[in-house]
Amino acid sequence: MDRRTEDRVPVVQVKNLTIDIPMDEGVLTPVRGVSFSIHEGETLGLVGESGCGKSLTSKAILGINDKKCRTGGEILFSEADHVLDLLKLKYGSEEIRKIRGERASMIFQEPMVAFHPMYTIGAQINECTRLHITSDKVKSKEITLDMMKRVGIANAEKRYDQYPHEFSGGMLQRALIAMALVCRPALLIADEPTTALDVTIQAQILELMKSLQKEFDMSILFITHDLGVVANMCDRVAVMYLGKIVEEASVREIYKNPKHPYTKGLIGSVHKVGTHNQSKLFSIDGTVPLALNLPKRCGFYERCSSRIEGVCNRLEPGRTMLDDDHSVNCFLYDKENIHG
Amino acid sequence: MIPTVLIISFVVFFIIQLPPGDYVSSYIAKMSAEGEIFTQEMIDEMRAEYGLDRPWYIQYFYWMMDILFHGDFGYSFSYLRPVWDVIMDRLGLTIAVSLITMAFTYLVSLPIGIYSANHQYSVGDYLFTFIGFLGMAAPNFLLAIILMYASYVWTGTPYIGLFSQEMLQNGIHLYNFGEFLKRLIIPVIVIGTSGTCGVIRTVRAQMLDEQSKQYTLTARAKGVSERKITYKYCLRAAINPVVSGLSNSLSSIFTGSTISAIVMNLAIQGPVLYTALKNQDMYLAGTILLVQAVLIVIGTLLSDIALGLLDPRIRFEQQKED
Ligand SMILES: Nc1ncnc2c1ncn2[C@@H]1O[C@H](COP(=O)(O)OP(=O)(O)OP(=O)(O)O)[C@@H](O)[C@H]1O
Ligand code: SF4
Ligand SMILES: [Mg+2]
């Protein structure tokens, strides 16, 4: 983790990503210009309250949001010899389907419903192998079984032919990880992968992800509510609020030296409550407004105790680089623009 | 299963004899209206002859005994023939018409349901929804009359009933089979469309439900094509309620559609049941209803087996119970 990130190529660069969803009441804009990049072998944590747009952002990378979602910006994905803008690929086209599962894959919050109940686990993992690696039945089954063993599924040959309802939640999450990693993708997106699991199983799954990450040298976008898990898993953290990234820094920096009033609130509430009480993690007063017809001002304005009247309610803060590796969107640190 | 059928048969018989009067009284009423005069002795004699002078549960007992030990379902007063012969007369044709309309219903509604779900709120979806509801709201007999009229205007032949005069005399042979098929078109459309809308709505709703499932997203995330997602993932799970719906079809295959059949003059089972109930031809009505009940029970069994084959979770439940 001490390898210097700036020396290496970003695997994926999200640039000014916006997502609009047309609704009966108007256009919802749950993602409003998100930018971040993830380097090779690095884990970026994406944290923020429920509904701030984490899942939409991550699903946009694979192009698997609802058809009605309209995306803007760029998602640059590094292939061996070229860079691909994933947002330019047509919905469900062959090009994007070659990325999905093979170069970038995803695991989800609820493993219990992530598999189709009527096909065996083995068949569903193997489908990914056959789509991307080999259509040879014998070979692909070998590869699939090997991956199932690697993620710690005992008795893999027998479990290959079992159905999802015969698996426990933890085992299903292992199977889901096997399915996501069978093609050795460059990027793994993990959308709250342990939220639905018991604490002890959570720890096992996180250890598994870490060891496989080292082994395969892949990058991870790790989405979570749990700041304790962030400290354990991530190299850098992006804090998201109301469809924007409001602060980004290394894990150590975020914990020691949080700048944005929202981040300060988050870290503060963790210290107050202790590490493993998820429901209390985000105990900041007020709620996230709905991203519909938002006025032009700082998204955190209503809940912010340090707000600057006349500035924060008239303008939207842009990104300020505090140093090479720490950026924040807040007027408190943007002395030039306040008066400009 | 057997107790279920026995209880059903008992209830059926009880309900059939509920309305005041019996076959003899409705027969006398009809005849008197035409000027015939009956003495009380004649009436009593007729009752005794048909066994209608005994209490209904005794009648039920003898009816059941005959069915169980002699395979005899009783006698139809109005056809003056054994009930089973009356039913057999129309069985082949009824099954043929029913199966063809069923095939029509599913062939039309499955693709439309899938299309509507995949193109939710598109022009096509709205159009099919509109036509579907129109088909459901408009009474079948009305559609039958309109189509019969239209076919008469266009072709000059009144397509009423499944057989032409000529067929009734000579029977169906290879040379007039085409004509027979032509005569099937209108009944199939009329009876078929009545079920189509329901199946379309079920399939559409199920498919939409499946598309929002997490496992559909998982499949998309691993690179499965949209086409395969529709057929392998969504349809596979969406088909379950359609299969359970099939269990009721077995008994409707046996009777066919009553009102449409009367309007279109189709020689199938439905109208027979209708007149039997009207005339209090109790053994005939009772037998048809009994057979229907048995078919529903068998249909449920068959659809349970089919669901077990389709869905591993149900298969496990079934194995656990054994
Ligand atoms: N298909 C959709 N149609 C309409 N609104 C949507 C849709 N998907 C997401 N949203 C809205 O967009 C916002 C962001 O959703 P998203 O799922 O990205 O949140 P999240 O940050 O992942 O939250 P959570 O922590 O609860 O998973 C939410 O307010 C949600 O209501
Ligand atoms: S910009 Fe103003 S309102 Fe927004 S977080 Fe900073 S101080 Fe608070
Ligand atoms: Mg989410």
Coordinates of C-alpha atoms and ligand atoms in Angstrom, one line a residue, chain A residues 21 23 28 30 49-56 66 68 192 225, ligand 1:
Chain A
I21 CA -33.4 10.3 -14.6
M23 CA -39.5 11.3 -13.8
L28 CA -33.9 13.8 -11.1
P30 CA -28.8 12.0 -8.5
E49 CA -25.3 8.4 3.1
S50 CA -28.0 6.3 1.6
G51 CA -29.3 7.8 -1.7
C52 CA -26.3 10.0 -2.4
G53 CA -25.7 8.2 -5.7
K54 CA -23.0 5.6 -5.0
S55 CA -24.7 2.7 -6.7
L56 CA -25.7 4.7 -9.7
D66 CA -31.7 1.4 -16.2
K68 CA -34.0 5.5 -18.8
E192 CA -21.6 -2.8 0.0
H225 CA -21.5 2.9 4.8
Ligands
LIG1 N1 -34.1 3.6 -11.4 C1 -34.3 4.7 -10.6 N2 -35.3 5.5 -10.8 C2 -35.5 6.6 -10.1 N3 -34.7 7.0 -9.1 C3 -33.6 6.3 -8.9 C4 -33.3 5.1 -9.6 N4 -32.2 4.6 -9.1 C5 -31.8 5.4 -8.2 N5 -32.6 6.4 -8.0 C6 -32.5 7.5 -7.0 O1 -31.2 8.0 -7.2 C7 -30.6 8.3 -5.9 C8 -29.3 7.6 -5.7 O2 -29.5 6.2 -5.8 P1 -28.3 5.2 -5.5 O3 -28.9 3.8 -5.6 O4 -27.1 5.5 -6.3 O5 -28.0 5.5 -4.0 P2 -26.9 4.9 -3.0 O6 -25.9 6.0 -2.7 O7 -26.3 3.6 -3.6 O8 -27.7 4.5 -1.7 P3 -27.7 3.2 -0.8 O9 -26.6 3.5 0.2 O10 -29.0 3.3 -0.2 O11 -27.4 2.1 -1.7 C9 -31.6 7.8 -4.9 O12 -32.3 9.0 -4.3 C10 -32.6 7.0 -5.6 O13 -33.9 7.2 -5.1

